[in-house]
Structure formats: C-alpha cells, structure tokens
Short mmCIF file of C-alpha atoms and ligand atoms in Angstrom, two decimals:
data_model
loop_
_atom_site.label_atom_id
_atom_site.label_comp_id
_atom_site.label_asym_id
_atom_site.label_seq_id
_atom_site.Cartn_x
_atom_site.Cartn_y
_atom_site.Cartn_z
CA UNK A 1369 -145.07 118.49 -16.11
CA UNK A 1370 -143.67 117.38 -19.59
CA UNK A 1371 -146.71 116.17 -21.16
CA UNK A 1372 -148.35 119.22 -21.18
CA UNK A 1373 -150.11 120.04 -24.49
CA UNK A 1374 -147.85 123.52 -25.44
CA UNK A 1375 -150.78 125.00 -27.67
CA UNK A 1376 -154.07 125.64 -27.48
CA UNK A 1377 -156.77 122.78 -27.34
CA UNK A 1378 -157.76 122.29 -31.56
CA UNK A 1379 -161.15 121.47 -33.20
CA UNK A 1380 -162.24 120.20 -36.15
CA UNK A 1381 -165.18 121.93 -37.07
CA UNK A 1382 -166.98 120.10 -39.79
CA UNK A 1383 -169.64 122.64 -40.79
CA UNK A 1384 -171.10 124.86 -43.58
CA UNK A 1385 -170.02 128.42 -44.27
CA UNK A 1386 -173.06 130.59 -44.66
CA UNK A 1387 -171.75 133.96 -45.70
CA UNK A 1388 -174.95 135.77 -44.43
CA UNK A 1389 -177.35 135.22 -41.07
CA UNK A 1390 -174.84 134.46 -38.30
CA UNK A 1391 -175.01 130.57 -38.14
CA UNK A 1392 -172.27 127.36 -38.46
CA UNK A 1393 -168.84 128.71 -38.96
CA UNK A 1394 -169.25 132.68 -38.89
CA UNK A 1395 -170.21 131.96 -35.05
CA UNK A 1396 -168.41 128.77 -34.31
CA UNK A 1397 -165.12 130.57 -35.62
CA UNK A 1398 -165.64 133.64 -33.69
CA UNK A 1399 -166.80 132.04 -30.44
CA UNK A 1400 -164.34 129.07 -29.79
CA UNK A 1401 -161.37 131.29 -30.74
CA UNK A 1402 -162.32 133.96 -27.94
CA UNK A 1403 -162.33 130.97 -25.43
CA UNK A 1404 -158.77 130.38 -26.40
CA UNK A 1405 -159.55 127.37 -28.65
CA UNK A 1406 -158.26 126.59 -32.07
CA UNK A 1407 -160.42 126.11 -34.88
CA UNK A 1408 -159.88 124.35 -38.08
CA UNK A 1409 -162.48 124.93 -40.54
CA UNK A 1410 -163.25 121.96 -42.92
CA UNK A 1411 -166.23 123.68 -44.93
CA UNK A 1412 -169.16 121.13 -46.10
CA UNK A 1413 -170.70 123.55 -47.94
CA UNK A 1414 -170.33 127.32 -48.93
CA UNK A 1415 -173.86 129.12 -49.19
CA UNK A 1416 -174.73 132.89 -49.08
CA UNK A 1417 -176.85 132.67 -46.50
CA UNK A 1418 -178.46 130.06 -43.96
CA UNK A 1419 -181.94 128.13 -45.48
CA UNK A 1420 -183.97 129.63 -42.73
CA UNK A 1421 -186.13 132.18 -45.15
CA UNK A 1422 -183.98 134.59 -47.13
CA UNK A 1423 -185.09 133.26 -49.93
CA UNK A 1424 -182.80 130.27 -51.85
CA UNK A 1425 -179.35 130.65 -51.17
CA UNK A 1426 -176.48 130.31 -53.58
CA UNK A 1427 -174.98 126.77 -52.80
CA UNK A 1428 -171.40 125.63 -53.46
CA UNK A 1429 -170.95 122.00 -52.22
CA UNK A 1430 -167.95 120.92 -50.81
CA UNK A 1431 -168.29 117.09 -50.03
CA UNK A 1432 -165.31 115.62 -51.88
CA UNK A 1433 -163.30 118.56 -49.95
CA UNK A 1434 -164.10 116.97 -46.25
CA UNK A 1435 -162.14 113.66 -47.45
CA UNK A 1436 -159.65 115.44 -49.24
CA UNK A 1437 -158.73 117.37 -45.91
CA UNK A 1438 -159.01 114.30 -43.55
CA UNK A 1439 -155.88 112.72 -45.88
CA UNK A 1440 -153.96 115.67 -46.07
CA UNK A 1441 -154.14 116.50 -41.89
CA UNK A 1442 -153.55 112.96 -41.57
CA UNK A 1443 -150.15 113.33 -43.99
CA UNK A 1444 -148.52 116.02 -41.80
CA UNK A 1445 -149.93 114.85 -38.35
CA UNK A 1446 -152.22 117.32 -37.44
CA UNK A 1447 -153.86 116.03 -33.75
CA UNK A 1448 -157.19 117.44 -32.91
CA UNK A 1449 -158.53 117.37 -29.34
CA UNK A 1450 -162.35 117.44 -30.47
CA UNK A 1451 -163.89 117.27 -33.71
CA UNK A 1452 -167.23 118.71 -34.54
CA UNK A 1453 -170.24 118.47 -36.69
CA UNK A 1454 -173.56 120.12 -36.81
CA UNK A 1455 -175.98 120.86 -40.25
CA UNK A 1456 -175.05 118.47 -42.90
CA UNK A 1457 -175.80 118.73 -46.55
CA UNK A 1458 -175.81 115.69 -47.61
CA UNK A 1459 -175.45 111.64 -47.04
CA UNK A 1460 -171.72 111.76 -48.18
CA UNK A 1461 -171.31 114.39 -45.85
CA UNK A 1462 -172.18 112.22 -43.59
CA UNK A 1463 -169.90 109.57 -44.64
CA UNK A 1464 -167.00 111.89 -44.55
CA UNK A 1465 -167.82 113.01 -40.82
CA UNK A 1466 -167.47 109.40 -39.81
CA UNK A 1467 -164.33 108.97 -41.49
CA UNK A 1468 -163.03 112.04 -39.30
CA UNK A 1469 -164.62 110.15 -36.35
CA UNK A 1470 -162.50 107.13 -36.92
CA UNK A 1471 -159.37 108.89 -37.64
CA UNK A 1472 -159.42 110.82 -34.30
CA UNK A 1473 -160.88 107.98 -31.85
CA UNK A 1474 -159.40 109.82 -28.92
CA UNK A 1475 -160.62 113.22 -30.05
CA UNK A 1476 -164.10 114.78 -27.84
CA UNK A 1477 -166.52 113.75 -30.90
CA UNK A 1478 -169.48 116.33 -30.50
CA UNK A 1479 -172.56 115.62 -32.57
CA UNK A 1480 -175.12 118.61 -32.75
CA UNK A 1481 -177.54 116.79 -34.91
CA UNK A 1482 -179.34 119.95 -37.13
CA UNK A 1483 -182.33 118.66 -38.40
CA UNK A 1484 -185.17 121.03 -37.24
CA UNK A 1485 -186.90 122.73 -35.02
CA UNK A 1486 -190.11 123.83 -33.08
CA UNK A 1487 -191.26 120.48 -34.13
CA UNK A 1488 -190.32 120.43 -37.36
CA UNK A 1489 -187.82 118.71 -39.63
CA UNK A 1490 -186.12 121.25 -42.07
CA UNK A 1491 -186.77 121.06 -45.48
CA UNK A 1492 -183.14 119.59 -46.56
CA UNK A 1493 -183.17 116.91 -44.32
CA UNK A 1494 -184.52 113.65 -46.26
CA UNK A 1495 -185.98 110.59 -44.01
CA UNK A 1496 -182.40 108.71 -45.57
CA UNK A 1497 -180.26 111.86 -43.91
CA UNK A 1498 -182.06 111.61 -40.66
CA UNK A 1499 -181.39 107.73 -40.70
CA UNK A 1500 -177.57 108.56 -41.18
CA UNK A 1501 -177.27 111.21 -38.64
CA UNK A 1502 -178.32 108.51 -35.92
CA UNK A 1503 -175.42 106.81 -37.18
CA UNK A 1504 -173.01 109.96 -36.25
CA UNK A 1505 -175.08 110.04 -33.31
CA UNK A 1506 -173.83 106.72 -32.30
CA UNK A 1507 -170.20 107.51 -32.24
CA UNK A 1508 -170.81 111.06 -30.69
CA UNK A 1509 -169.12 111.37 -27.08
CA UNK A 1510 -171.39 114.51 -26.59
CA UNK A 1511 -174.93 115.24 -28.41
CA UNK A 1512 -176.75 118.53 -28.30
CA UNK A 1513 -180.15 118.06 -30.08
CA UNK A 1514 -183.32 120.63 -29.32
CA UNK A 1515 -186.28 118.96 -28.33
CA UNK A 1516 -187.32 118.76 -31.64
CA UNK A 1517 -184.32 116.87 -32.72
CA UNK A 1518 -184.65 114.71 -29.76
CA UNK A 1519 -187.57 113.71 -30.80
CA UNK A 1520 -186.91 112.85 -34.06
CA UNK A 1521 -183.83 111.00 -32.66
CA UNK A 1522 -185.82 108.55 -30.59
CA UNK A 1523 -188.47 108.20 -33.48
CA UNK A 1524 -191.35 109.81 -31.04
CA UNK A 1525 -193.86 112.56 -31.79
CA UNK A 1526 -193.07 116.40 -30.68
CA UNK A 1527 -194.92 117.18 -27.31
CA UNK A 1528 -197.99 118.92 -27.64
CA UNK A 1529 -197.56 120.24 -24.17
CA UNK A 1530 -194.68 120.77 -21.82
CA UNK A 1531 -193.05 117.89 -20.15
CA UNK A 1532 -192.58 116.67 -16.77
CA UNK A 1533 -188.99 116.26 -14.81
CA UNK A 1534 -189.21 112.34 -15.25
CA UNK A 1535 -190.41 112.63 -18.71
CA UNK A 1536 -187.43 114.87 -19.38
CA UNK A 1537 -184.61 112.32 -17.68
CA UNK A 1538 -185.95 109.80 -19.59
CA UNK A 1539 -185.87 111.00 -22.51
CA UNK A 1540 -181.91 112.10 -21.78
CA UNK A 1541 -181.28 108.54 -20.75
CA UNK A 1542 -182.75 107.21 -23.79
CA UNK A 1543 -180.73 109.46 -26.39
CA UNK A 1544 -177.81 108.35 -24.14
CA UNK A 1545 -178.58 104.30 -24.59
CA UNK A 1546 -178.17 105.45 -28.67
CA UNK A 1547 -174.15 106.24 -27.59
CA UNK A 1548 -173.39 109.50 -26.44
CA UNK A 1549 -171.83 109.50 -22.88
CA UNK A 1550 -172.90 113.38 -22.54
CA UNK A 1551 -176.30 114.80 -23.69
CA UNK A 1552 -177.56 118.12 -23.58
CA UNK A 1553 -181.35 118.75 -24.55
CA UNK A 1554 -181.97 122.81 -25.32
CA UNK A 1555 -184.99 124.23 -25.33
CA UNK A 1556 -187.21 121.94 -22.98
CA UNK A 1557 -190.35 123.61 -21.95
CA UNK A 1558 -191.85 121.98 -18.26
CA UNK A 1559 -194.95 121.63 -17.03
CA UNK A 1560 -194.07 124.30 -14.37
CA UNK A 1561 -193.48 127.27 -17.20
CA UNK A 1562 -189.92 127.19 -17.12
CA UNK A 1563 -187.83 126.95 -20.24
CA UNK A 1564 -184.34 125.15 -19.36
CA UNK A 1565 -181.39 123.72 -20.86
CA UNK A 1566 -180.82 120.18 -19.50
CA UNK A 1567 -178.16 117.70 -19.48
CA UNK A 1568 -176.90 114.27 -18.25
CA UNK A 1569 -173.47 112.45 -17.89
CA UNK A 1570 -174.26 108.72 -17.66
CA UNK A 1571 -171.06 107.70 -16.26
CA UNK A 1572 -172.03 110.02 -13.24
CA UNK A 1573 -175.65 109.35 -13.63
CA UNK A 1574 -176.09 113.23 -13.01
CA UNK A 1575 -178.91 115.19 -14.46
CA UNK A 1576 -178.15 118.83 -15.08
CA UNK A 1577 -180.43 121.74 -15.86
CA UNK A 1578 -180.37 125.63 -16.55
CA UNK A 1579 -183.00 127.62 -16.63
CA UNK A 1580 -183.20 130.23 -19.06
CA UNK A 1581 -185.37 133.67 -20.17
CA UNK A 1582 -188.16 133.39 -22.65
CA UNK A 1583 -187.52 135.72 -25.26
CA UNK A 1584 -190.91 135.65 -28.33
CA UNK A 1585 -188.17 135.33 -30.91
CA UNK A 1586 -186.28 132.67 -32.64
CA UNK A 1587 -182.65 133.27 -34.19
CA UNK A 1588 -181.19 131.00 -36.61
CA UNK A 1589 -177.63 129.99 -35.46
CA UNK A 1590 -178.36 130.13 -31.67
CA UNK A 1591 -178.12 126.25 -31.73
CA UNK A 1592 -174.49 126.71 -33.05
CA UNK A 1593 -173.51 129.55 -30.82
CA UNK A 1594 -174.62 127.13 -27.94
CA UNK A 1595 -173.12 124.68 -28.63
CA UNK A 1596 -169.47 126.07 -29.36
CA UNK A 1597 -169.92 127.56 -25.95
CA UNK A 1598 -170.53 124.31 -24.36
CA UNK A 1599 -167.59 122.59 -25.83
CA UNK A 1600 -165.14 126.13 -25.36
CA UNK A 1601 -165.94 125.54 -21.59
CA UNK A 1602 -165.73 122.19 -21.50
CA UNK A 1603 -162.60 122.10 -23.39
CA UNK A 1604 -161.18 124.47 -20.90
CA UNK A 1605 -161.91 122.31 -18.23
CA UNK A 1606 -165.30 122.93 -16.68
CA UNK A 1607 -167.79 120.70 -15.35
CA UNK A 1608 -170.61 120.42 -17.97
CA UNK A 1609 -173.25 121.96 -15.54
CA UNK A 1610 -170.96 125.06 -15.20
CA UNK A 1611 -170.32 125.00 -19.18
CA UNK A 1612 -173.88 124.34 -20.01
CA UNK A 1613 -174.83 127.66 -17.37
CA UNK A 1614 -171.83 129.43 -19.41
CA UNK A 1615 -173.35 128.62 -22.47
CA UNK A 1616 -176.73 129.44 -21.75
CA UNK A 1617 -175.98 132.67 -20.18
CA UNK A 1618 -173.64 133.87 -22.89
CA UNK A 1619 -177.20 132.69 -25.13
CA UNK A 1620 -179.41 134.73 -23.03
CA UNK A 1621 -176.99 138.07 -23.39
CA UNK A 1622 -176.94 137.85 -27.10
CA UNK A 1623 -180.49 137.31 -27.82
CA UNK A 1624 -181.45 139.94 -25.33
CA UNK A 1625 -179.17 142.23 -26.63
CA UNK A 1626 -180.17 141.66 -30.33
CA UNK A 1627 -183.89 141.58 -29.33
CA UNK A 1628 -183.50 145.16 -28.00
CA UNK A 1629 -182.66 146.37 -31.51
CA UNK A 1630 -185.84 144.68 -32.87
CA UNK A 1631 -183.45 143.63 -35.77
CA UNK A 1632 -184.67 140.97 -38.60
CA UNK A 1633 -184.81 137.29 -37.01
CA UNK A 1634 -183.33 136.06 -39.57
CA UNK A 1635 -179.82 137.80 -39.76
CA UNK A 1636 -179.17 136.07 -36.40
CA UNK A 1637 -177.74 137.35 -33.23
CA UNK A 1638 -175.62 140.27 -32.58
CA UNK A 1639 -172.53 138.29 -31.94
CA UNK A 1640 -170.01 141.00 -32.32
CA UNK A 1641 -171.00 143.02 -29.19
CA UNK A 1642 -171.36 140.66 -27.01
CA UNK A 1643 -168.38 138.16 -28.05
CA UNK A 1644 -166.22 140.21 -25.40
CA UNK A 1645 -168.01 138.14 -22.58
CA UNK A 1646 -166.50 135.15 -23.50
CA UNK A 1647 -162.97 136.23 -22.40
CA UNK A 1648 -163.99 136.37 -18.44
CA UNK A 1649 -164.13 133.22 -17.13
CA UNK A 1650 -165.83 133.66 -13.87
CA UNK A 1651 -166.81 130.66 -12.07
CA UNK A 1652 -170.15 129.54 -12.67
CA UNK A 1653 -172.49 128.09 -9.98
CA UNK A 1654 -176.17 128.90 -10.78
CA UNK A 1655 -177.32 125.74 -12.34
CA UNK A 1656 -179.47 123.17 -10.77
CA UNK A 1657 -180.20 119.53 -10.10
CA UNK A 1658 -183.09 118.18 -12.12
O1 LIG B 2528 -177.90 126.93 -37.65
C1 LIG B 2528 -178.16 125.90 -38.15
C2 LIG B 2528 -178.28 125.91 -39.66
C3 LIG B 2528 -176.47 125.74 -39.71
N1 LIG B 2528 -176.41 126.18 -41.55
C4 LIG B 2528 -177.20 126.32 -42.12
C5 LIG B 2528 -178.60 126.26 -42.11
C6 LIG B 2528 -178.91 126.03 -40.44
C7 LIG B 2528 -180.48 126.26 -39.98
O2 LIG B 2528 -181.37 126.24 -40.65
O3 LIG B 2528 -179.67 126.86 -42.87
C8 LIG B 2528 -176.72 126.39 -43.73
#
C-alpha cells in the first residue's frame, strides 16, 4: 500500500508536433490524457502539417532539444513509467531516443517504428534511418509496426497477396526475436478475407487477433492513435488482447465517424467527436486467439 504510485502514470512521448492533420503529438496527448495518463511531450520537430500530401510543411528541427530535455528531467528527478517514440526526422533523433531509453531502463519502452505504409517507405526515411530504427526496436519492450514496417524490419518484400495465420505467427515471432517481448502488427489482411490487428507476447507464447472492419480510406495518424490507445490501456493494467481490442474498437469508431462526413482524408480522423469514448472503461473480451 505504501509504495502505491500516488499520481497518474507518466509517459515521455518523443514525437513531432504537427499543427494540422491530426497525427503524432496532437493525437497522442488527448488520447492518453483521456485515459488518465500524464503525457510529457518531447517534441522532436515542429511541422505545420504531417508529410502526407499537404504540400511541403514548414519544418523546425528540435533534435538538440531532445537531449537537453533529458538532461533537465534527470536533474530534477522526473520519473517516467513509459517512454514512447514514433515518427522520427533524423538519425540524431534516434541517438537521443536511445539516450532516453538508457536513462529510464525500468520504463515500458514503446517504439512505433513509423517508416511507411501500403508497401512503401516514406520519402523522409533514408536507408540509414531505416537501419538505425532497427537499433531502437532492439531496445524496445513493445513495438507496433504496420505490415509494411514489419516487412521493412524483417528485410522482406511486402506480400503481394493476403497472408495465412501461420505466416502471421512466424512474422510476430521473428519480429520479437529482434528484441521486443511484445509485438503488435496492425493492418494484416488474411487469406480468409478478414483484416486484423495481431499481437504476440513472447513470455507467455500467446498470439492474439482482433478483427476490424475495412473502410476504403486511409487517414494519417491512425497508427499514432492506435498505439497511444493500446499504451494507455496497458498502463491502466489491461491484458494485451483486451488493450488491442480497446484500441481497435476506438479506431474503428474514429474512422467510421470521420468517413461518414466524407471529409478530406488528409485532415485525419475527427478525434474531437469520439474522444469521450476512452473515458469509459468497459471490460473488453471480444478478441480471438490467433
Ligand atoms: O502518423 C505518422 C506521422 C507522424 N508525423 C509526421 C508524419 C507522419 C506520417 O506521415 O508525416 C510528420
């Protein structure tokens, strides 16, 4: 009782701040805060928009700020229960993320290895950055790549057709062999026609699957929204399959609500309309065993 944490759990989110387009910190802060988690943003870059098709954003690099913020937090003794990284703008930023990880070895280290989507690597990710991202992945407790990023990390071609359950399990295990004890891969199309987010816990040798409805539009920032909801649920003490289900259901609501309005997909999901759903913590038990 005496060593109870007498404050909300705290996450250092080493991520960019993109003013328009609903991704990274503008998604991560409201989601985790709604789930009762304190977010301490460590902005890596300030951009006017994300890099997904809204012409060339104004770009302010804050790489040096990342290490300086770490030095300050160490000086004043700030503790974090989790350190969470996502989209990164330079190799220097990866070095500083590694320094944060080394400074907080007991924290739950989460790497969303944002590098690409739909079989393509984002233009801003050089081969050297892809290689350095693997170093970050090796230190993580949990990674949340999409299928494209999983293939990049494994050095494999993006599958031309849907995959089987045994291929999916093998992918999860091989990603976990790179370091992280929890692997969650989003957006997996199965040969039986289902779309699912799948997960693996190495210590339990447990495989999970949560199916999701297909909506024929891609919105930026949905990976950030998924990983932050997943992280919020895990820090709240939920099991991995329940946390995956919570994140999947929330994203489904956000995507379908937005799709109904027919808004420009580049503007992201209408988070403001659905955020309140995260404050209710109904038990989740609709996941499946993969
Ligand atoms: O959602 C990932 C992301 C984060 N930040 C920036 C991005 C993207 C994806 O394109 O461009 C700046």
